[in-house]
mmCIF file of C-alpha atoms in Angstrom:
data_model
loop_
_atom_site.group_PDB
_atom_site.id
_atom_site.type_symbol
_atom_site.label_atom_id
_atom_site.label_comp_id
_atom_site.label_asym_id
_atom_site.label_seq_id
_atom_site.Cartn_x
_atom_site.Cartn_y
_atom_site.Cartn_z
ATOM 1 C CA MET A 22 -16.204 -34.961 -63.529
ATOM 2 C CA THR A 23 -14.937 -33.033 -60.397
ATOM 3 C CA ARG A 24 -11.988 -31.198 -60.777
ATOM 4 C CA PHE A 25 -8.514 -31.271 -58.629
ATOM 5 C CA THR A 26 -6.152 -28.292 -58.503
ATOM 6 C CA ARG A 27 -3.265 -28.335 -56.763
ATOM 7 C CA GLU A 28 -0.094 -26.323 -56.628
ATOM 8 C CA ILE A 29 3.146 -28.428 -56.594
ATOM 9 C CA GLU A 30 7.010 -27.029 -56.621
ATOM 10 C CA ILE A 31 10.027 -28.833 -58.146
ATOM 11 C CA GLU A 32 13.095 -28.940 -56.235
ATOM 12 C CA PHE A 33 15.668 -29.902 -58.525
ATOM 13 C CA ASP A 34 18.765 -30.044 -55.718
ATOM 14 C CA LYS A 35 16.454 -32.669 -53.911
ATOM 15 C CA ILE A 36 16.594 -34.874 -57.526
ATOM 16 C CA ASP A 37 18.925 -37.518 -57.916
ATOM 17 C CA SER A 38 18.584 -38.142 -61.076
ATOM 18 C CA LYS A 39 21.747 -38.932 -63.932
ATOM 19 C CA ASP A 40 20.123 -37.570 -66.883
ATOM 20 C CA LEU A 41 19.314 -34.087 -64.747
ATOM 21 C CA ASP A 42 22.951 -33.971 -63.828
ATOM 22 C CA ARG A 43 24.044 -34.542 -66.999
ATOM 23 C CA TRP A 44 22.184 -31.723 -68.590
ATOM 24 C CA CYS A 45 23.254 -29.319 -66.272
ATOM 25 C CA ASP A 46 26.958 -30.419 -67.229
ATOM 26 C CA HIS A 47 25.743 -29.867 -70.460
ATOM 27 C CA VAL A 48 24.596 -26.215 -69.996
ATOM 28 C CA GLY A 49 27.345 -25.230 -67.120
ATOM 29 C CA LYS A 50 25.241 -25.082 -64.287
ATOM 30 C CA LYS A 51 25.586 -26.598 -60.927
ATOM 31 C CA VAL A 52 22.215 -28.458 -59.521
ATOM 32 C CA GLU A 53 22.165 -26.416 -56.440
ATOM 33 C CA GLU A 54 22.064 -23.648 -58.734
ATOM 34 C CA LEU A 55 18.745 -24.312 -60.438
ATOM 35 C CA PRO A 56 15.302 -22.394 -59.760
ATOM 36 C CA SER A 57 12.572 -24.327 -58.002
ATOM 37 C CA LEU A 58 9.600 -24.961 -60.334
ATOM 38 C CA ARG A 59 6.065 -24.203 -59.060
ATOM 39 C CA LEU A 60 3.767 -25.404 -61.401
ATOM 40 C CA GLU A 61 -0.105 -25.801 -60.461
ATOM 41 C CA VAL A 62 -1.465 -28.813 -61.951
ATOM 42 C CA THR A 63 -5.032 -29.199 -62.839
ATOM 43 C CA VAL A 64 -7.165 -32.701 -63.327
ATOM 44 C CA GLU A 65 -10.210 -33.714 -63.890
ATOM 45 C CA ILE A 66 -11.632 -37.750 -62.716
ATOM 46 C CA GLY A 67 -14.976 -38.778 -63.531
ATOM 47 C CA ILE A 68 -16.069 -41.725 -61.329
ATOM 48 C CA GLU A 69 -16.634 -43.880 -64.420
ATOM 49 C CA GLU A 70 -12.859 -43.785 -64.226
ATOM 50 C CA PHE A 71 -12.188 -45.544 -61.054
ATOM 51 C CA GLU A 72 -12.860 -49.801 -60.379
ATOM 52 C CA ASP A 73 -16.113 -50.254 -58.015
ATOM 53 C CA LYS A 74 -13.376 -51.226 -55.660
ATOM 54 C CA GLU A 75 -12.040 -48.517 -55.571
ATOM 55 C CA VAL A 76 -14.938 -46.101 -54.880
ATOM 56 C CA ILE A 77 -16.066 -48.402 -51.911
ATOM 57 C CA GLU A 78 -12.622 -48.618 -50.357
ATOM 58 C CA GLN A 79 -12.323 -44.667 -50.516
ATOM 59 C CA TYR A 80 -15.908 -44.662 -49.060
ATOM 60 C CA GLU A 81 -14.894 -46.692 -45.949
ATOM 61 C CA GLU A 82 -12.064 -44.807 -45.547
ATOM 62 C CA ILE A 83 -13.679 -41.736 -45.406
ATOM 63 C CA THR A 84 -16.760 -43.117 -42.921
ATOM 64 C CA ARG A 85 -14.302 -44.641 -40.361
ATOM 65 C CA PRO A 86 -16.471 -47.275 -38.091
ATOM 66 C CA GLY A 87 -16.557 -45.447 -34.926
ATOM 67 C CA ASP A 88 -16.553 -42.103 -35.753
ATOM 68 C CA GLY A 89 -20.003 -41.843 -36.464
ATOM 69 C CA TRP A 90 -20.815 -38.590 -37.367
ATOM 70 C CA ILE A 91 -22.433 -39.610 -40.318
ATOM 71 C CA GLU A 92 -25.168 -41.192 -38.271
ATOM 72 C CA ARG A 93 -25.247 -38.562 -36.021
ATOM 73 C CA THR A 94 -25.961 -36.427 -38.612
ATOM 74 C CA TYR A 95 -28.999 -38.277 -40.010
ATOM 75 C CA ARG A 96 -30.007 -38.677 -36.437
ATOM 76 C CA TYR A 97 -30.506 -34.806 -36.667
ATOM 77 C CA LEU A 98 -32.185 -34.825 -39.622
ATOM 78 C CA ALA A 99 -34.706 -37.667 -38.642
ATOM 79 C CA GLU A 100 -35.447 -35.700 -35.505
ATOM 80 C CA GLY A 101 -36.173 -32.426 -37.058
ATOM 81 C CA ASP A 102 -32.948 -31.274 -35.545
ATOM 82 C CA CYS A 103 -31.330 -28.835 -38.556
ATOM 83 C CA ALA A 104 -29.365 -26.966 -36.397
ATOM 84 C CA ALA A 105 -27.372 -29.708 -35.014
ATOM 85 C CA ALA A 106 -26.926 -31.549 -38.196
ATOM 86 C CA MET A 107 -25.577 -28.229 -39.730
ATOM 87 C CA GLU A 108 -23.644 -27.978 -35.999
ATOM 88 C CA GLU A 109 -21.755 -31.719 -37.344
ATOM 89 C CA MET A 110 -20.926 -31.103 -40.735
ATOM 90 C CA ALA A 111 -19.615 -27.960 -39.522
ATOM 91 C CA ARG A 112 -17.500 -29.406 -37.470
ATOM 92 C CA GLU A 113 -16.188 -32.483 -40.006
ATOM 93 C CA PHE A 114 -15.896 -30.742 -43.082
ATOM 94 C CA GLY A 115 -14.607 -27.123 -41.952
ATOM 95 C CA LEU A 116 -17.400 -25.607 -43.188
ATOM 96 C CA ALA A 117 -18.679 -22.158 -42.437
ATOM 97 C CA PRO A 118 -20.639 -22.079 -39.275
ATOM 98 C CA PRO A 119 -24.544 -22.629 -39.573
ATOM 99 C CA SER A 120 -25.199 -19.334 -38.573
ATOM 100 C CA HIS A 121 -23.535 -17.841 -41.538
ATOM 101 C CA ALA A 122 -25.231 -20.573 -43.326
ATOM 102 C CA ARG A 123 -28.388 -19.387 -41.702
ATOM 103 C CA ALA A 124 -27.453 -15.896 -42.334
ATOM 104 C CA VAL A 125 -27.546 -16.111 -46.144
ATOM 105 C CA ALA A 126 -30.594 -17.915 -46.290
ATOM 106 C CA ASP A 127 -32.818 -15.516 -44.549
ATOM 107 C CA LEU A 128 -31.286 -12.818 -46.917
ATOM 108 C CA LEU A 129 -32.411 -14.757 -49.745
ATOM 109 C CA THR A 130 -36.158 -15.867 -48.788
ATOM 110 C CA ARG A 131 -36.601 -12.478 -47.197
ATOM 111 C CA PRO A 132 -40.140 -11.199 -48.424
ATOM 112 C CA ARG A 133 -39.034 -8.117 -50.218
ATOM 113 C CA ALA A 134 -40.704 -5.003 -49.197
#
């Protein structure tokens, strides 16, 4: 299960709705006077909720032909060049620099005195 959270803002003055206009008339307000409404929306989605075709299309969108970052990362791993593979992933996903990840790993695996 994956959780997606997003903050959305509803600007009532940009909504063209007869129901909203009637409500404003009923309460004696103008649409332009209504404040924006900010909501945090969270949705939990499991992969089982998608059709196979949708998953395949999304995968193909993410791994655009010609992009090659997955192939380069895989090749670097096969060559044993973990640092280059980490650099590729850091660039693609906007991750912390690999030097930071290595420093954290060193702290966690260093023998205790």
